[in-house]
Coordinates of N, CA and C in Angstrom, one line a residue:
X1 N -6.6 7.9 2.4 CA -6.1 8.3 0.9 C -6.6 9.6 0.4
X2 N -8.0 9.8 1.2 CA -8.6 11.2 0.5 C -7.5 12.2 0.7
X3 N -6.9 12.3 1.9 CA -6.0 13.3 2.3 C -4.6 13.5 1.4
X4 N -4.7 12.5 0.5 CA -3.3 12.4 0.0 C -3.5 12.5 -1.3
X5 N -3.3 13.7 -2.1 CA -3.7 13.8 -3.6 C -2.7 13.3 -4.3
X6 N -1.5 12.8 -4.1 CA -0.6 12.5 -4.9 C -0.6 10.8 -5.0
X7 N -1.6 10.4 -4.2 CA -1.8 9.1 -4.3 C -3.3 8.8 -4.4
X8 N -3.9 9.6 -5.4 CA -5.4 9.5 -5.9 C -5.6 8.0 -6.2
X9 N -6.8 7.4 -5.7 CA -7.4 6.1 -6.0 C -8.4 6.1 -6.7
X10 N -8.3 5.5 -8.0 CA -9.6 5.3 -8.7 C -9.4 4.3 -9.6
X11 N -10.6 3.8 -10.5 CA -10.6 2.7 -11.4 C -9.6 2.5 -12.1
X12 N -8.6 3.6 -12.4 CA -7.5 3.6 -13.4 C -6.4 3.7 -12.8
X13 N -6.3 3.7 -11.5 CA -5.0 3.8 -10.5 C -4.7 3.0 -9.6
X14 N -5.6 2.1 -9.2 CA -5.8 1.4 -7.8 C -4.7 0.4 -8.1
X15 N -4.9 -0.1 -9.3 CA -3.7 -1.3 -9.4 C -2.2 -0.5 -9.6
X16 N -1.9 0.7 -9.9 CA -0.5 1.1 -9.7 C -0.2 1.4 -8.0
X17 N -1.1 1.8 -7.4 CA -0.8 1.6 -6.0 C -0.7 0.4 -5.4
X18 N -1.5 -0.8 -5.7 CA -1.3 -1.9 -5.3 C 0.0 -2.5 -5.5
X19 N 0.4 -2.3 -6.6 CA 1.8 -2.6 -7.4 C 2.6 -2.3 -6.4
X20 N 2.8 -1.0 -6.1 CA 3.8 -0.2 -5.6 C 3.7 -0.9 -4.0
X21 N 2.5 -1.0 -3.4 CA 2.5 -1.8 -1.8 C 3.1 -2.9 -1.9
X22 N 2.9 -3.8 -3.2 CA 3.4 -5.1 -3.1 C 5.0 -5.2 -3.2
X23 N 5.5 -4.3 -4.3 CA 6.9 -4.2 -4.5 C 7.4 -3.5 -3.1
X24 N 7.1 -2.7 -2.6 CA 7.5 -2.3 -0.9 C 7.5 -3.7 -0.2
X25 N 6.3 -3.9 -0.1 CA 6.3 -5.2 1.1 C 7.2 -6.5 0.7
X26 N 7.5 -6.6 -0.6 CA 8.4 -7.9 -0.7 C 9.9 -7.4 -0.4
X27 N 10.3 -6.0 -0.8 CA 11.3 -5.5 -0.4 C 11.7 -5.3 1.1
X28 N 10.7 -4.9 1.8 CA 10.8 -4.8 3.4 C 10.6 -6.3 3.9
X29 N 10.3 -7.4 3.4 CA 10.4 -8.8 3.9 C 11.5 -9.6 3.6
X30 N 11.9 -9.4 2.3 CA 13.1 -10.2 1.6 C 14.3 -9.6 1.5
X31 N 15.5 -10.0 1.4 CA 16.7 -9.2 1.1 C 17.3 -9.4 -0.4
X32 N 16.6 -10.5 -1.0 CA 16.9 -10.9 -2.1 C 15.6 -10.6 -3.5
X33 N 15.1 -9.9 -3.8 CA 14.1 -9.6 -4.5 C 14.5 -9.2 -6.2
X34 N 13.3 -9.5 -6.6 CA 13.6 -9.1 -8.4 C 13.6 -7.4 -8.1
X35 N 14.3 -7.1 -9.6 CA 14.4 -5.5 -9.7 C 12.9 -4.8 -10.1
X36 N 12.9 -3.5 -9.8 CA 11.6 -2.9 -10.4 C 11.7 -3.0 -11.6
X37 N 12.5 -3.2 -12.7 CA 12.2 -3.3 -13.9 C 11.4 -4.6 -14.1
X38 N 11.7 -5.7 -13.4 CA 10.7 -7.1 -13.5 C 9.5 -6.6 -13.0
X39 N 9.4 -6.2 -11.7 CA 8.1 -5.9 -11.1 C 7.0 -5.1 -12.1
X40 N 7.8 -3.9 -12.6 CA 7.3 -3.0 -13.6 C 6.6 -3.9 -14.6
X41 N 7.5 -4.9 -15.2 CA 6.5 -5.7 -16.4 C 5.6 -6.6 -15.8
X42 N 5.8 -7.2 -14.6 CA 4.8 -8.2 -14.4 C 3.4 -7.6 -13.8
X43 N 3.5 -6.2 -13.6 CA 2.4 -5.2 -13.2 C 1.9 -4.5 -14.3
X44 N 2.5 -4.4 -15.3 CA 2.0 -3.9 -16.4 C 2.0 -2.4 -16.6
X45 N 3.5 -1.9 -15.8 CA 3.6 -0.6 -15.8 C 5.0 -0.3 -16.4
X46 N 5.3 0.9 -16.6 CA 6.6 1.6 -17.0 C 7.6 1.5 -15.8
X47 N 8.7 1.2 -16.0 CA 9.6 1.3 -14.9 C 9.4 2.8 -14.2
X48 N 9.7 3.7 -14.9 CA 9.5 5.1 -14.3 C 8.0 5.3 -13.5
X49 N 7.0 4.8 -13.9 CA 5.6 4.9 -13.4 C 5.9 4.2 -11.9
X50 N 6.3 2.9 -12.1 CA 6.4 2.3 -10.7 C 7.3 2.9 -9.8
X51 N 8.3 3.5 -10.3 CA 9.5 4.0 -9.7 C 9.0 5.4 -9.0
X52 N 8.2 6.3 -9.4 CA 7.4 7.3 -9.1 C 6.2 7.0 -8.1
X53 N 5.5 5.9 -8.2 CA 4.5 5.7 -7.3 C 5.0 5.2 -5.8
X54 N 6.0 4.2 -6.0 CA 7.1 3.6 -4.9 C 7.6 4.8 -4.0
X55 N 8.6 6.0 -5.0 CA 8.5 6.7 -4.0 C 7.8 7.8 -3.3
X56 N 6.7 8.0 -3.9 CA 5.8 9.1 -3.4 C 5.0 8.1 -2.0
X57 N 4.8 6.8 -2.3 CA 4.2 6.0 -1.4 C 5.1 6.2 0.0
X58 N 6.4 5.9 -0.1 CA 7.4 6.0 0.7 C 7.6 7.4 1.4
X59 N 7.6 8.6 0.6 CA 7.4 9.7 1.3 C 6.1 10.0 2.4
X60 N 4.9 9.4 1.6 CA 3.7 9.8 2.4 C 3.6 8.5 3.8
X61 N 4.2 7.7 3.6 CA 4.5 6.7 4.7 C 5.6 7.2 5.6
X62 N 6.2 8.3 5.4 CA 7.7 8.7 5.9 C 8.7 7.6 6.1
X63 N 8.7 6.6 5.0 CA 9.5 5.5 5.1 C 9.3 4.6 6.3
X64 N 8.3 4.8 7.0 CA 7.8 3.8 8.1 C 6.9 2.5 7.6
X65 N 7.5 1.5 7.2 CA 6.8 0.5 6.7 C 6.4 -0.7 7.5
X66 N 6.9 -0.5 9.1 CA 6.7 -1.4 10.2 C 5.3 -1.2 10.5
X67 N 4.6 -2.4 11.0 CA 3.2 -2.5 11.5 C 3.2 -3.4 12.7
X68 N 2.3 -2.9 13.6 CA 2.3 -3.7 14.6 C 1.5 -5.0 14.4
X69 N 1.4 -6.1 15.3 CA 0.9 -7.1 15.3 C -0.6 -6.9 15.5
X70 N -1.1 -5.8 16.5 CA -2.5 -5.5 16.5 C -2.9 -5.0 15.4
X71 N -2.4 -4.2 14.7 CA -2.5 -3.2 13.5 C -2.8 -4.3 12.1
X72 N -1.9 -5.2 11.9 CA -1.9 -6.1 11.1 C -3.2 -7.3 11.0
X73 N -3.5 -7.6 12.3 CA -4.6 -8.2 12.7 C -5.9 -7.6 12.3
X74 N -6.0 -6.4 12.6 CA -7.2 -5.4 12.4 C -7.5 -5.6 11.0
X75 N -6.3 -5.4 10.1 CA -6.7 -5.0 8.6 C -6.8 -6.6 8.2
X76 N -6.4 -7.5 8.7 CA -6.6 -8.7 8.1 C -8.1 -9.2 8.4
X77 N -8.5 -9.1 9.6 CA -10.0 -9.2 10.1 C -10.9 -8.1 8.8
X78 N -10.4 -7.1 8.8 CA -11.3 -6.0 7.9 C -11.2 -6.7 6.6
X79 N -10.3 -7.2 6.0 CA -10.2 -7.8 4.6 C -11.0 -9.0 4.6
X80 N -10.9 -9.9 5.4 CA -11.8 -10.8 5.4 C -13.3 -10.6 5.3
X81 N -13.7 -9.3 6.2 CA -15.2 -9.1 6.2 C -15.3 -8.4 4.7
X82 N -14.2 -7.6 4.1 CA -15.0 -7.1 3.0 C -15.1 -8.3 2.0
X83 N -14.1 -9.2 1.9 CA -14.1 -10.3 1.0 C -15.4 -11.3 1.1
X84 N -16.0 -11.1 2.3 CA -17.1 -11.6 2.5 C -18.5 -11.2 2.1
X85 N -18.0 -9.8 1.9 CA -19.4 -8.7 1.7 C -20.0 -8.0 2.9
X86 N -19.2 -8.4 3.8 CA -19.7 -7.5 5.3 C -19.3 -6.1 5.6
X87 N -18.1 -5.9 4.7 CA -17.6 -4.6 4.7 C -16.9 -4.1 3.6
X88 N -17.1 -2.7 3.1 CA -16.7 -2.1 2.2 C -15.2 -1.6 2.3
X89 N -14.3 -1.9 1.2 CA -13.2 -1.3 1.3 C -13.0 0.1 1.7
X90 N -13.8 1.3 1.3 CA -14.0 2.6 1.8 C -14.2 2.5 3.3
X91 N -15.2 1.8 4.0 CA -15.3 1.5 5.5 C -14.1 0.9 6.0
X92 N -13.5 0.1 5.5 CA -12.2 -0.5 6.1 C -11.0 0.5 6.0
X93 N -10.8 1.6 4.8 CA -10.0 2.3 5.2 C -10.2 3.5 6.0
X94 N -11.6 3.7 6.1 CA -12.0 4.9 7.2 C -11.6 4.3 8.6
X95 N -11.5 2.9 9.0 CA -11.6 2.5 10.2 C -10.2 2.5 10.6
X96 N -9.2 2.6 9.7 CA -7.8 2.5 9.8 C -7.3 3.3 10.9
X97 N -6.4 2.8 11.8 CA -5.7 3.5 12.7 C -4.8 4.4 12.2
X98 N -3.9 3.9 11.2 CA -3.1 4.6 10.3 C -3.5 4.5 9.0
X99 N -3.9 5.7 8.8 CA -4.6 6.2 7.3 C -3.3 6.8 6.5
X100 N -3.2 6.6 5.4 CA -2.1 7.0 4.6 C -2.5 8.4 4.4
X101 N -1.4 9.4 4.8 CA -1.1 10.8 4.5 C -1.6 11.3 5.9
X102 N -2.2 10.5 6.5 CA -2.5 11.4 8.0 C -1.4 11.4 9.0
X103 N -1.4 12.5 9.3 CA -0.1 13.4 10.5 C -0.3 12.4 11.7
X104 N 1.0 12.2 12.0 CA 1.1 11.2 13.5 C 1.0 12.3 14.6

């Protein structure tokens, strides 16, 4: 995330990125989803704000939302460790094989 200034993460912006990630994940997984207007209300954002973050996130990810089983399991284990206090979120992101904004 450090290499992508369009998705700067901080105490006042992390929920916006999380909302866009969850919105994209639901759209990726399900064919029948709520509208972005509904998601923006649930997330406490304006529709324009959610659309903008979602668009930027898609561009940064190059519209590649697929993840391998191995990568998913790596992140799942890291999240469990972070929740248990054994690993910080910053350490987890640094160890990610696919960092947001990193060039393939």
